[in-house]
Short mmCIF file of C-alpha atoms and ligand atoms in Angstrom, two decimals:
data_model
loop_
_atom_site.label_atom_id
_atom_site.label_comp_id
_atom_site.label_asym_id
_atom_site.label_seq_id
_atom_site.Cartn_x
_atom_site.Cartn_y
_atom_site.Cartn_z
CA UNK A 27 0.65 0.22 -0.23
CA UNK A 28 1.30 3.42 -0.73
CA UNK A 29 -0.38 6.71 0.69
CA UNK A 30 0.25 10.50 0.17
CA UNK A 31 -1.92 13.67 1.88
CA UNK A 32 -2.30 16.24 0.84
CA UNK A 33 -4.35 19.66 0.82
CA UNK A 34 -5.41 22.89 -1.50
CA UNK A 35 -7.39 25.84 -0.90
CA UNK A 36 -10.48 26.14 -3.09
CA UNK A 37 -9.31 30.15 -5.24
CA UNK A 38 -11.80 33.01 -6.14
CA UNK A 39 -11.51 34.44 -10.09
CA UNK A 40 -11.10 37.83 -9.84
CA UNK A 41 -11.53 37.28 -13.58
CA UNK A 42 -13.79 34.38 -14.07
CA UNK A 43 -14.34 31.51 -16.60
CA UNK A 44 -16.93 31.18 -17.98
CA UNK A 45 -17.61 28.69 -20.85
CA UNK A 46 -16.13 26.10 -21.96
CA UNK A 47 -13.91 25.39 -26.07
CA UNK A 48 -14.29 21.45 -24.92
CA UNK A 49 -15.87 20.08 -22.21
CA UNK A 50 -13.94 16.58 -21.84
CA UNK A 51 -10.57 18.79 -21.60
CA UNK A 52 -12.15 21.47 -19.39
CA UNK A 53 -10.58 23.91 -21.79
CA UNK A 54 -12.06 27.42 -21.08
CA UNK A 55 -12.38 30.01 -23.61
CA UNK A 56 -11.10 32.54 -21.71
CA UNK A 57 -8.38 33.41 -19.32
CA UNK A 58 -8.70 34.23 -16.17
CA UNK A 59 -7.28 35.26 -12.84
CA UNK A 60 -8.14 34.39 -9.57
CA UNK A 61 -6.77 34.00 -5.82
CA UNK A 62 -6.47 31.31 -3.52
CA UNK A 63 -8.72 31.46 -0.40
CA UNK A 64 -6.64 30.94 2.79
CA UNK A 65 -10.09 30.58 5.43
CA UNK A 66 -10.45 26.98 3.69
CA UNK A 67 -8.87 23.84 2.92
CA UNK A 68 -9.76 20.59 1.52
CA UNK A 69 -7.43 17.15 2.62
CA UNK A 70 -7.19 13.91 0.95
CA UNK A 71 -5.39 11.32 1.52
CA UNK A 72 -4.63 8.49 -1.23
CA UNK A 73 -3.88 5.50 -1.17
CA UNK A 74 -3.54 2.68 -3.35
CA UNK A 75 -3.75 -0.77 -2.15
CA UNK A 76 -3.98 -4.31 -4.12
CA UNK A 77 -6.54 -5.67 -2.35
CA UNK A 78 -9.43 -2.89 -3.80
CA UNK A 79 -11.35 -4.42 -6.52
CA UNK A 80 -13.17 -0.80 -7.17
CA UNK A 81 -12.16 2.82 -6.02
CA UNK A 82 -13.65 3.66 -2.61
CA UNK A 83 -13.96 7.12 -1.61
CA UNK A 84 -15.27 8.75 1.39
CA UNK A 85 -15.79 12.56 1.24
CA UNK A 86 -16.71 13.99 5.06
CA UNK A 87 -16.31 10.69 7.01
CA UNK A 88 -19.20 9.84 4.28
CA UNK A 89 -19.63 7.71 1.45
CA UNK A 90 -19.44 9.55 -1.97
CA UNK A 91 -23.29 9.60 -4.01
CA UNK A 92 -22.44 7.35 -7.06
CA UNK A 93 -22.42 10.72 -9.60
CA UNK A 94 -19.31 11.93 -6.86
CA UNK A 95 -17.56 7.94 -7.35
CA UNK A 96 -17.67 8.17 -10.79
CA UNK A 97 -16.05 11.65 -11.04
CA UNK A 98 -13.52 10.74 -8.48
CA UNK A 99 -12.50 7.19 -9.80
CA UNK A 100 -12.04 8.62 -13.49
CA UNK A 101 -9.71 11.23 -12.15
CA UNK A 102 -7.67 7.92 -10.71
CA UNK A 103 -8.11 6.64 -14.11
CA UNK A 104 -6.70 9.95 -15.73
CA UNK A 105 -3.28 9.57 -12.53
CA UNK A 106 -3.39 5.14 -12.76
CA UNK A 107 -2.76 6.34 -16.76
CA UNK A 108 0.10 8.42 -16.00
CA UNK A 109 1.71 5.83 -13.29
CA UNK A 110 0.68 3.12 -15.76
CA UNK A 111 -0.78 0.95 -12.98
CA UNK A 112 -3.90 -0.75 -12.36
CA UNK A 113 -4.31 -1.00 -8.66
CA UNK A 114 -7.20 0.74 -6.68
CA UNK A 115 -7.51 3.44 -4.21
CA UNK A 116 -9.02 4.66 -1.05
CA UNK A 117 -9.53 7.98 -1.22
CA UNK A 118 -10.83 10.16 2.32
CA UNK A 119 -11.40 13.54 1.54
CA UNK A 120 -12.36 15.78 4.18
CA UNK A 121 -13.66 20.24 4.12
CA UNK A 122 -13.25 22.28 6.89
CA UNK A 123 -15.34 24.35 5.82
CA UNK A 124 -19.80 23.55 5.38
CA UNK A 125 -20.54 23.06 1.87
CA UNK A 126 -23.13 25.09 1.24
CA UNK A 127 -21.35 28.49 1.87
CA UNK A 128 -20.79 29.26 -1.54
CA UNK A 129 -16.35 28.15 -2.06
CA UNK A 130 -15.71 26.08 -5.29
CA UNK A 131 -15.05 22.91 -2.89
CA UNK A 132 -14.48 21.37 -6.47
CA UNK A 133 -11.59 23.31 -6.89
CA UNK A 134 -9.45 22.61 -3.83
CA UNK A 135 -11.20 18.85 -4.15
CA UNK A 136 -9.46 18.29 -7.77
CA UNK A 137 -6.08 19.99 -6.69
CA UNK A 138 -5.65 17.52 -3.46
CA UNK A 139 -6.70 14.65 -5.07
CA UNK A 140 -4.73 15.32 -7.99
CA UNK A 141 -1.21 16.08 -5.86
CA UNK A 142 -2.20 13.52 -3.12
CA UNK A 143 -2.51 10.60 -5.98
CA UNK A 144 -0.20 11.49 -8.03
CA UNK A 145 2.75 10.98 -5.17
CA UNK A 146 1.23 7.47 -4.10
CA UNK A 147 1.02 6.58 -7.56
CA UNK A 148 5.15 7.35 -7.31
CA UNK A 149 4.90 9.99 -9.39
CA UNK A 150 6.46 13.78 -8.79
CA UNK A 151 4.64 15.83 -11.41
CA UNK A 152 6.17 19.66 -11.42
CA UNK A 153 3.93 22.52 -11.04
CA UNK A 154 2.40 22.70 -15.02
CA UNK A 155 1.46 19.44 -14.93
CA UNK A 156 -0.27 19.33 -11.79
CA UNK A 157 -2.19 21.76 -13.09
CA UNK A 158 -2.47 19.99 -16.48
CA UNK A 159 -3.76 17.52 -14.64
CA UNK A 160 -6.49 18.89 -12.13
CA UNK A 161 -7.99 21.17 -14.81
CA UNK A 162 -9.25 17.77 -15.90
CA UNK A 163 -11.21 17.08 -12.68
CA UNK A 164 -12.32 20.54 -12.28
CA UNK A 165 -11.77 23.06 -14.81
CA UNK A 166 -11.20 25.86 -11.83
CA UNK A 167 -8.48 23.50 -9.69
CA UNK A 168 -6.19 24.58 -11.95
CA UNK A 169 -5.64 27.75 -9.78
CA UNK A 170 -5.64 26.07 -7.12
CA UNK A 171 -2.13 24.56 -7.13
CA UNK A 172 0.02 26.95 -7.80
CA UNK A 173 0.79 30.24 -5.00
CA UNK A 174 -1.42 33.13 -3.75
CA UNK A 175 -2.41 35.10 -7.69
CA UNK A 176 -2.71 33.35 -10.44
CA UNK A 177 -3.40 33.63 -13.66
CA UNK A 178 -5.26 30.33 -16.06
CA UNK A 179 -3.47 30.70 -19.33
CA UNK A 180 -6.97 29.31 -21.38
CA UNK A 181 -4.62 27.69 -24.54
CA UNK A 182 -5.25 25.77 -27.17
CA UNK A 183 -4.72 22.06 -26.84
CA UNK A 184 -3.94 20.09 -23.40
CA UNK A 185 -1.09 20.55 -22.30
CA UNK A 186 -1.21 24.62 -22.97
CA UNK A 187 -4.56 25.69 -20.35
CA UNK A 188 -2.87 25.75 -16.85
CA UNK A 189 -2.25 28.12 -14.25
CA UNK A 190 1.14 29.61 -12.98
CA UNK A 191 1.23 32.11 -10.02
CA UNK A 192 1.18 35.96 -10.97
CA UNK A 193 2.49 37.18 -7.47
CA UNK A 194 3.27 35.23 -4.43
CA UNK A 195 0.81 35.23 -1.12
CA UNK A 196 2.65 38.45 0.51
CA UNK A 197 2.37 40.47 -2.77
CA UNK A 198 -0.18 42.08 -1.25
CA UNK A 199 -2.44 42.46 1.82
CA UNK A 200 -5.84 41.64 0.42
CA UNK A 201 -8.91 40.18 2.32
CA UNK A 202 -11.46 38.04 1.46
CA UNK A 203 -14.52 38.66 3.05
CA UNK A 204 -17.23 35.92 1.92
CA UNK A 205 -20.49 36.55 3.26
CA UNK A 206 -22.89 33.33 2.53
CA UNK A 207 -26.48 34.55 2.40
CA UNK A 208 -28.67 31.19 3.29
CA UNK A 209 -30.43 29.90 0.25
CA UNK A 210 -32.26 27.69 -1.52
CA UNK A 211 -29.66 25.21 -3.43
CA UNK A 212 -28.98 26.30 -6.95
CA UNK A 213 -31.00 25.37 -9.48
CA UNK A 214 -28.40 25.19 -12.40
CA UNK A 215 -24.65 24.22 -11.58
CA UNK A 216 -22.13 25.87 -13.15
CA UNK A 217 -20.85 23.04 -15.03
CA UNK A 218 -24.46 23.51 -17.20
CA UNK A 219 -24.08 26.81 -16.57
CA UNK A 220 -20.73 26.71 -18.73
CA UNK A 221 -23.10 24.63 -21.89
CA UNK A 222 -25.93 27.49 -21.47
CA UNK A 223 -23.56 30.27 -21.45
CA UNK A 224 -23.36 30.48 -25.80
CA UNK A 225 -26.19 30.92 -26.26
CA UNK A 226 -26.22 34.23 -24.41
CA UNK A 227 -26.23 37.33 -26.82
CA UNK A 228 -23.79 38.81 -24.84
CA UNK A 229 -21.20 36.01 -24.59
CA UNK A 230 -19.61 36.81 -27.45
CA UNK A 231 -19.37 40.52 -26.46
CA UNK A 232 -17.82 39.62 -22.97
CA UNK A 233 -15.56 37.34 -24.79
CA UNK A 234 -14.25 40.39 -27.42
CA UNK A 235 -13.66 42.74 -23.82
CA UNK A 236 -11.68 39.43 -21.98
CA UNK A 237 -8.36 40.53 -23.03
CA UNK A 238 -8.92 44.26 -21.50
CA UNK A 239 -10.16 42.68 -18.69
CA UNK A 240 -7.54 40.24 -18.25
CA UNK A 241 -4.86 43.30 -18.84
CA UNK A 242 -6.16 45.87 -16.20
CA UNK A 243 -6.87 43.55 -13.51
CA UNK A 244 -3.74 41.32 -13.54
CA UNK A 245 -1.94 45.53 -13.58
CA UNK A 246 -3.75 46.71 -10.66
CA UNK A 247 -3.27 43.41 -9.03
CA UNK A 248 0.63 43.89 -9.43
CA UNK A 249 0.55 47.36 -8.94
CA UNK A 250 -1.39 47.29 -5.79
CA UNK A 251 -4.18 49.84 -7.53
CA UNK A 252 -7.27 48.76 -5.19
CA UNK A 253 -9.47 51.56 -7.00
CA UNK A 254 -8.77 49.79 -10.65
CA UNK A 255 -8.89 46.48 -9.28
CA UNK A 256 -12.10 46.92 -7.54
CA UNK A 257 -14.01 48.28 -10.31
CA UNK A 258 -12.67 46.20 -12.63
CA UNK A 259 -13.58 42.69 -10.56
CA UNK A 260 -16.58 44.35 -9.56
CA UNK A 261 -17.96 44.75 -14.17
CA UNK A 262 -16.31 41.45 -15.08
CA UNK A 263 -18.46 40.51 -12.32
CA UNK A 264 -21.55 41.43 -13.38
CA UNK A 265 -21.05 41.08 -17.26
CA UNK A 266 -20.64 37.03 -16.59
CA UNK A 267 -24.15 37.34 -14.32
CA UNK A 268 -25.42 38.96 -17.43
CA UNK A 269 -24.56 36.37 -19.87
CA UNK A 270 -25.83 33.79 -17.16
CA UNK A 271 -29.43 35.78 -16.72
CA UNK A 272 -29.61 35.46 -20.90
CA UNK A 273 -28.51 32.27 -20.84
CA UNK A 274 -30.83 29.18 -22.24
CA UNK A 275 -30.18 25.94 -20.27
CA UNK A 276 -30.52 23.11 -22.28
CA UNK A 277 -31.94 20.68 -19.16
CA UNK A 278 -34.21 23.82 -18.15
CA UNK A 279 -36.89 24.73 -21.09
CA UNK A 280 -38.75 26.44 -18.55
CA UNK A 281 -36.03 28.72 -17.68
CA UNK A 282 -35.79 32.34 -19.16
CA UNK A 283 -32.58 32.94 -17.83
CA UNK A 284 -30.29 31.51 -14.86
CA UNK A 285 -30.57 34.74 -12.28
CA UNK A 286 -27.84 33.24 -9.20
CA UNK A 287 -28.59 36.33 -7.20
CA UNK A 288 -30.50 35.96 -4.31
CA UNK A 289 -32.81 39.42 -2.98
CA UNK A 290 -29.93 39.47 -0.43
CA UNK A 291 -27.45 39.60 -2.74
CA UNK A 292 -28.43 42.53 -4.53
CA UNK A 293 -29.08 44.56 -0.90
CA UNK A 294 -25.56 43.64 -0.12
CA UNK A 295 -24.02 44.99 -3.45
CA UNK A 296 -25.95 48.51 -3.64
CA UNK A 297 -24.52 48.63 0.03
CA UNK A 298 -20.83 48.06 -1.39
CA UNK A 299 -21.07 50.64 -3.65
CA UNK A 300 -22.75 53.32 -1.34
CA UNK A 301 -20.10 52.34 1.34
CA UNK A 302 -17.41 52.79 -1.52
CA UNK A 303 -19.26 56.48 -2.59
CA UNK A 304 -18.44 56.88 1.51
CA UNK A 305 -14.69 56.15 1.06
CA UNK A 306 -14.45 52.48 2.16
CA UNK A 307 -12.34 50.73 -0.21
CA UNK A 308 -13.85 47.71 -0.58
CA UNK A 309 -15.33 45.72 -3.76
CA UNK A 310 -17.74 42.42 -4.59
CA UNK A 311 -17.31 39.85 -6.96
CA UNK A 312 -19.85 36.93 -7.20
CA UNK A 313 -19.43 33.20 -8.78
CA UNK A 314 -22.32 30.92 -9.80
CA UNK A 315 -24.42 31.48 -6.70
CA UNK A 316 -25.66 33.93 -4.02
CA UNK A 317 -22.91 34.54 -1.92
CA UNK A 318 -21.39 37.44 -2.09
CA UNK A 319 -17.36 38.27 -1.93
CA UNK A 320 -15.93 40.83 -0.51
CA UNK A 321 -12.72 42.49 -0.83
CA UNK A 322 -10.41 45.24 0.87
CA UNK A 323 -6.99 45.55 1.79
CA UNK A 324 -5.89 44.38 5.84
CA UNK A 325 -6.10 47.99 6.72
CA UNK A 326 -10.12 48.17 6.25
CA UNK A 327 -10.61 44.63 7.21
CA UNK A 328 -11.96 46.01 10.92
CA UNK A 329 -14.04 48.84 8.85
CA UNK A 330 -15.56 45.99 6.54
CA UNK A 331 -16.72 43.22 9.00
CA UNK A 332 -18.69 45.59 10.95
CA UNK A 333 -20.23 47.04 7.64
CA UNK A 334 -21.31 43.74 6.91
CA UNK A 335 -22.84 43.12 10.10
CA UNK A 336 -24.95 45.99 10.32
CA UNK A 337 -26.23 45.59 6.71
CA UNK A 338 -26.64 41.77 7.27
CA UNK A 339 -28.84 42.19 10.35
CA UNK A 340 -31.25 39.54 10.96
CA UNK A 341 -29.96 37.25 7.81
CA UNK A 342 -27.66 35.46 9.56
CA UNK A 343 -24.65 35.15 6.75
CA UNK A 344 -21.53 32.81 7.26
CA UNK A 345 -18.58 34.97 7.29
CA UNK A 346 -15.11 33.71 6.79
CA UNK A 347 -12.38 35.72 6.18
CA UNK A 348 -9.26 34.76 3.95
CA UNK A 349 -5.65 36.36 3.06
CA UNK A 350 -3.99 34.86 -0.55
CA UNK A 351 -3.51 31.18 0.39
CA UNK A 352 -0.53 29.18 -0.85
CA UNK A 353 -0.76 26.53 -3.67
CA UNK A 354 -1.42 23.05 -2.88
CA UNK A 355 1.13 20.96 -0.52
CA UNK A 356 1.96 18.08 0.02
CA UNK A 357 1.43 16.74 3.48
CA UNK A 358 3.58 14.90 5.31
CA UNK A 359 2.39 12.60 8.92
CA UNK A 360 5.67 13.32 10.81
CA UNK A 361 5.75 17.03 10.82
CA UNK A 362 3.24 18.58 9.12
CA UNK A 363 3.52 19.81 5.77
CA UNK A 364 6.16 19.20 2.89
CA UNK A 365 6.37 21.11 -0.44
CA UNK A 366 5.34 20.07 -4.02
CA UNK A 367 9.31 19.67 -6.18
CA UNK A 368 8.79 23.14 -7.37
CA UNK A 369 9.37 25.36 -4.62
CA UNK A 370 9.89 28.67 -7.35
CA UNK A 371 7.14 30.19 -6.46
CA UNK A 372 7.46 31.09 -2.64
CA UNK A 373 5.72 28.25 -1.46
CA UNK A 374 6.91 29.05 1.97
CA UNK A 375 6.35 32.81 2.60
CA UNK A 376 2.68 32.09 2.89
CA UNK A 377 3.29 30.50 6.55
CA UNK A 378 4.77 33.97 7.27
CA UNK A 379 2.13 35.33 6.05
CA UNK A 380 0.06 33.73 8.85
CA UNK A 381 -1.14 30.57 7.63
O1 PMV B 405 -14.66 25.43 -12.36
P1 PMV B 405 -16.25 25.23 -12.33
O2 PMV B 405 -16.77 24.27 -13.82
O3 PMV B 405 -16.61 24.83 -10.99
O4 PMV B 405 -16.55 26.76 -12.71
C1 PMV B 405 -16.11 27.87 -12.27
C2 PMV B 405 -16.70 29.14 -12.30
C3 PMV B 405 -17.19 29.89 -11.66
O5 PMV B 405 -16.78 30.30 -10.60
C4 PMV B 405 -18.39 30.91 -11.55
C5 PMV B 405 -16.08 31.12 -12.34
C6 PMV B 405 -14.42 30.86 -11.87
O6 PMV B 405 -13.41 30.81 -12.51
O7 PMV B 405 -14.22 30.07 -10.77
#
């Protein structure tokens, strides 16, 4: 039996991936930029065991559902093909964050699984190859492999579509305040949203604008220019939602468009815009769900938290604060953690930054 354990954070897209060029390989139509979220972690242990006749998957102390088992087993097949082995595996995975909080748990899940499974299979992939592998499990998982602030290069084929670090965790004392509002399960999953997106008349307009959006966000991030950064990140999130709202989901012909926001989401967005008018440097972003992620610099955190508390009274949100997080890491049972083979991306600086 050979075992390895890995951890990974979910990531929050600042410029978002919406729409795929190749659904089998998870090749995106556009590049994206993200930050890893230190406030949430998936930890996954993989054991290849010759005594197993099929893969066994436990998530948060319960057997995985059939669709999840199938998805994890397909990913293990990719690892077995790379390693030239046929042995089945036992996967035990745990999230230290609630499922309904609006973090992309498939990103941290497939990043941790990719690292743990390749190591347990005797492989030592570099960050590029690990990111390519993770992408095939879940598109945005490729962005949880490198460190800190990350850009996913869309590429044109399997090998050229991968994520790399734009800046290490300690580049900018940015905070993400995730405000998860209680709500019903969403009607349309993000894979279905990706499929529906090209039906929107605004889809091509968004893609046309994308090189400019990427340039503005990348530059503002590298120059720590919060004012330009915040406005560009907000417009980008709203543009994804404009596409979603005007998409046609093939599985739901009764839906005129996909509306991921809830009334509380919209109320909080209005509040953020007013806070900014009053001088508080804060911005929001949204994924394919009602959770609002607020962005601010460390110096404004206390003020932002106080504003959120007073704006959401009665709504009982779950609030999780993150710093920029490191990329996927190996957990060494003897002393805690060990870095993947390529440590060139300041993997360890993140620890000094409070993780
Ligand atoms: O990786 P997926 O299939 O969960 O898609 C992610 C979609 C968004 O979260 C809305 C945007 C993004 O880039 O993370």
